[in-house]
Amino acid sequence: MTITAPHEVFLQAFHAEHPAVTAEAFAGGRAPDGRSSYELLCDRVTGATRVLDLGCGDGLLLELLARTPGRELAGVDLSSHSLAPARSRPALSEATLEQGRAQELPFPDGGFDACVSHMALMLMSEIEQVAAEVARVLSPGGVLACVVGGGAVGGEAYERFLTLLRHTVEEAPAAQRIPALGDRRTRSREGLDEVLGPAGFAPVDWDSVPIDLSGPVEQVWAAVSGLYDLGPLDRATVEGLRQAFFAEVKDMTTSDGRVPCAFTIRLATTRLA
Ligand SMILES: C[S@@+](CC[C@H](N)C(=O)[O-])C[C@H]1O[C@@H](n2cnc3c(N)ncnc32)[C@H](O)[C@@H]1O
């Protein structure tokens, strides 16, 4: 597989340094019902036996899916560095884990009952091609369930972090800015319908769920600073951002040392008509 598009070159380089960054940030996050965003996604494909994870990263979601006995699991990701920890998970010893692009899936037609994707669809270009590929590898009636990011909840640390980050990036040299990632349509219900409908999918079910990432300030910083935008920033700039963030959230820190932090996810589910 040869990667030439600048955004995919960037993603590969970023994940070479941070292979499991998303799971590290989000595995501990909790929806109002106490479940993680990964667990919420598993719930959307409970009846499926053959499941593909698109942009599977370090394999956390696949490991949760593997708790249901008898499943045939597969994952695909651009990054060999992210796939390495996935391949070393004992629960995934039988899973098929392929380095590849979602735009040209290395799987035969109709081989899956469901396709899941956690925080990855929103990064993909040529999104119509991705939709066509997912439709191709799903069997008739197959389910597509994905989590995409929805931004800050408001009035908490993530919102303040995003404001600080925006200023930092605006002031940074152009060479320290990330390339445009993904297709904005994946972040709205109408946009996803526009992309998925022509590939044969029914209108999506769409839920917004706040994910609580509150905790001690170091823990909250570790979660928010996993964003791609920080990747190209130089060390001094990241350190400046860290110090500004610690100062910014001081007034909202509770008496037991917790910083309130939340992130909205969108949970979209559809099936091949
Ligand atoms: C934010 S990470 C999420 C990883 C994992 N799904 C999780 O939530 O822990 C996005 C992942 O999607 C992968 N990715 C992005 N674009 C891709 C594409 N076109 N084809 C395959 N993988 C892709 C990246 O390499 C990265 O591992």
PDB file of C-alpha atoms in Angstrom, residues 26-119:
ATOM      1  CA  PHE A  26     -11.526   7.840  25.448  1.00  0.00           C
ATOM      2  CA  ALA A  27     -11.506   4.389  27.045  1.00  0.00           C
ATOM      3  CA  GLY A  28     -12.054   6.002  30.448  1.00  0.00           C
ATOM      4  CA  GLY A  29     -14.755   8.389  29.210  1.00  0.00           C
ATOM      5  CA  ARG A  30     -18.284   7.652  30.347  1.00  0.00           C
ATOM      6  CA  ALA A  31     -21.725   8.314  28.865  1.00  0.00           C
ATOM      7  CA  PRO A  32     -24.561   9.171  31.288  1.00  0.00           C
ATOM      8  CA  ASP A  33     -25.368   5.433  31.559  1.00  0.00           C
ATOM      9  CA  GLY A  34     -21.806   4.683  32.721  1.00  0.00           C
ATOM     10  CA  ARG A  35     -20.674   3.094  29.450  1.00  0.00           C
ATOM     11  CA  SER A  36     -17.743   4.162  27.283  1.00  0.00           C
ATOM     12  CA  SER A  37     -18.230   5.336  23.695  1.00  0.00           C
ATOM     13  CA  TYR A  38     -16.658   2.031  22.577  1.00  0.00           C
ATOM     14  CA  GLU A  39     -19.230   0.045  24.575  1.00  0.00           C
ATOM     15  CA  LEU A  40     -22.087   2.137  23.156  1.00  0.00           C
ATOM     16  CA  LEU A  41     -20.901   1.219  19.679  1.00  0.00           C
ATOM     17  CA  CYS A  42     -20.712  -2.501  20.537  1.00  0.00           C
ATOM     18  CA  ASP A  43     -24.379  -2.306  21.609  1.00  0.00           C
ATOM     19  CA  ARG A  44     -25.338  -1.229  18.077  1.00  0.00           C
ATOM     20  CA  VAL A  45     -24.148  -4.510  16.525  1.00  0.00           C
ATOM     21  CA  THR A  46     -25.149  -7.070  19.163  1.00  0.00           C
ATOM     22  CA  GLY A  47     -26.662  -9.555  16.676  1.00  0.00           C
ATOM     23  CA  ALA A  48     -23.782  -9.431  14.179  1.00  0.00           C
ATOM     24  CA  THR A  49     -21.336 -12.333  13.884  1.00  0.00           C
ATOM     25  CA  ARG A  50     -18.926 -11.072  11.211  1.00  0.00           C
ATOM     26  CA  VAL A  51     -17.820  -7.548  12.136  1.00  0.00           C
ATOM     27  CA  LEU A  52     -15.331  -5.184  10.465  1.00  0.00           C
ATOM     28  CA  ASP A  53     -13.801  -2.225  12.343  1.00  0.00           C
ATOM     29  CA  LEU A  54     -12.929   0.603   9.954  1.00  0.00           C
ATOM     30  CA  GLY A  55      -9.917   2.572  11.243  1.00  0.00           C
ATOM     31  CA  CYS A  56      -9.527   0.104  14.105  1.00  0.00           C
ATOM     32  CA  GLY A  57      -6.434   1.744  15.605  1.00  0.00           C
ATOM     33  CA  ASP A  58      -5.007  -0.213  18.530  1.00  0.00           C
ATOM     34  CA  GLY A  59      -7.913  -2.689  18.538  1.00  0.00           C
ATOM     35  CA  LEU A  60      -9.734  -1.699  21.728  1.00  0.00           C
ATOM     36  CA  LEU A  61     -13.173  -1.805  20.077  1.00  0.00           C
ATOM     37  CA  LEU A  62     -12.405  -5.166  18.451  1.00  0.00           C
ATOM     38  CA  GLU A  63     -11.344  -6.537  21.838  1.00  0.00           C
ATOM     39  CA  LEU A  64     -14.696  -5.515  23.316  1.00  0.00           C
ATOM     40  CA  LEU A  65     -16.499  -7.079  20.340  1.00  0.00           C
ATOM     41  CA  ALA A  66     -14.517 -10.284  20.887  1.00  0.00           C
ATOM     42  CA  ARG A  67     -16.247 -10.760  24.245  1.00  0.00           C
ATOM     43  CA  THR A  68     -19.203 -12.174  22.290  1.00  0.00           C
ATOM     44  CA  PRO A  69     -18.211 -15.770  21.526  1.00  0.00           C
ATOM     45  CA  GLY A  70     -18.167 -17.034  17.951  1.00  0.00           C
ATOM     46  CA  ARG A  71     -17.536 -13.734  16.270  1.00  0.00           C
ATOM     47  CA  GLU A  72     -15.344 -13.389  13.182  1.00  0.00           C
ATOM     48  CA  LEU A  73     -13.590 -10.061  13.530  1.00  0.00           C
ATOM     49  CA  ALA A  74     -11.570  -7.941  11.160  1.00  0.00           C
ATOM     50  CA  GLY A  75      -9.952  -4.538  11.368  1.00  0.00           C
ATOM     51  CA  VAL A  76      -8.341  -2.250   8.851  1.00  0.00           C
ATOM     52  CA  ASP A  77      -6.187   0.800   9.494  1.00  0.00           C
ATOM     53  CA  LEU A  78      -3.778   3.028   7.603  1.00  0.00           C
ATOM     54  CA  SER A  79      -1.252   2.837  10.410  1.00  0.00           C
ATOM     55  CA  SER A  80       0.975  -0.200  10.911  1.00  0.00           C
ATOM     56  CA  HIS A  81       2.067   1.381  14.207  1.00  0.00           C
ATOM     57  CA  SER A  82      -1.516   1.410  15.525  1.00  0.00           C
ATOM     58  CA  LEU A  83      -2.099  -2.122  14.269  1.00  0.00           C
ATOM     59  CA  ALA A  84       0.924  -3.404  16.222  1.00  0.00           C
ATOM     60  CA  PRO A  85      -0.781  -3.178  19.666  1.00  0.00           C
ATOM     61  CA  ALA A  86      -3.980  -4.546  18.092  1.00  0.00           C
ATOM     62  CA  ARG A  87      -2.045  -7.585  16.849  1.00  0.00           C
ATOM     63  CA  SER A  88      -0.590  -8.192  20.289  1.00  0.00           C
ATOM     64  CA  ARG A  89      -3.987  -8.418  22.026  1.00  0.00           C
ATOM     65  CA  PRO A  90      -4.565 -12.093  22.912  1.00  0.00           C
ATOM     66  CA  ALA A  91      -8.322 -11.652  22.371  1.00  0.00           C
ATOM     67  CA  LEU A  92      -7.596 -10.744  18.723  1.00  0.00           C
ATOM     68  CA  SER A  93      -5.306 -13.673  17.906  1.00  0.00           C
ATOM     69  CA  GLU A  94      -7.935 -14.995  15.471  1.00  0.00           C
ATOM     70  CA  ALA A  95      -8.934 -11.613  14.031  1.00  0.00           C
ATOM     71  CA  THR A  96      -7.903 -10.482  10.555  1.00  0.00           C
ATOM     72  CA  LEU A  97      -6.010  -7.212  10.959  1.00  0.00           C
ATOM     73  CA  GLU A  98      -4.990  -5.517   7.739  1.00  0.00           C
ATOM     74  CA  GLN A  99      -3.064  -2.375   6.992  1.00  0.00           C
ATOM     75  CA  GLY A 100      -5.070  -0.622   4.308  1.00  0.00           C
ATOM     76  CA  ARG A 101      -7.301   2.241   3.252  1.00  0.00           C
ATOM     77  CA  ALA A 102     -11.035   2.307   3.855  1.00  0.00           C
ATOM     78  CA  GLN A 103     -11.317   3.589   0.272  1.00  0.00           C
ATOM     79  CA  GLU A 104     -10.039   0.248  -1.066  1.00  0.00           C
ATOM     80  CA  LEU A 105     -10.935  -2.394   1.490  1.00  0.00           C
ATOM     81  CA  PRO A 106      -8.856  -5.559   1.296  1.00  0.00           C
ATOM     82  CA  PHE A 107     -11.901  -7.813   1.823  1.00  0.00           C
ATOM     83  CA  PRO A 108     -14.248  -9.727  -0.494  1.00  0.00           C
ATOM     84  CA  ASP A 109     -17.847  -8.754  -1.257  1.00  0.00           C
ATOM     85  CA  GLY A 110     -20.552  -9.441   1.317  1.00  0.00           C
ATOM     86  CA  GLY A 111     -18.249 -10.877   3.991  1.00  0.00           C
ATOM     87  CA  PHE A 112     -19.552  -8.902   7.005  1.00  0.00           C
ATOM     88  CA  ASP A 113     -22.857  -8.513   8.859  1.00  0.00           C
ATOM     89  CA  ALA A 114     -21.750  -5.230  10.395  1.00  0.00           C
ATOM     90  CA  CYS A 115     -19.146  -2.524  10.079  1.00  0.00           C
ATOM     91  CA  VAL A 116     -18.232  -0.331  13.051  1.00  0.00           C
ATOM     92  CA  SER A 117     -16.013   2.715  13.196  1.00  0.00           C
ATOM     93  CA  HIS A 118     -14.985   4.719  16.269  1.00  0.00           C
ATOM     94  CA  MET A 119     -13.705   8.276  15.660  1.00  0.00           C
TER      95      MET A 119
END
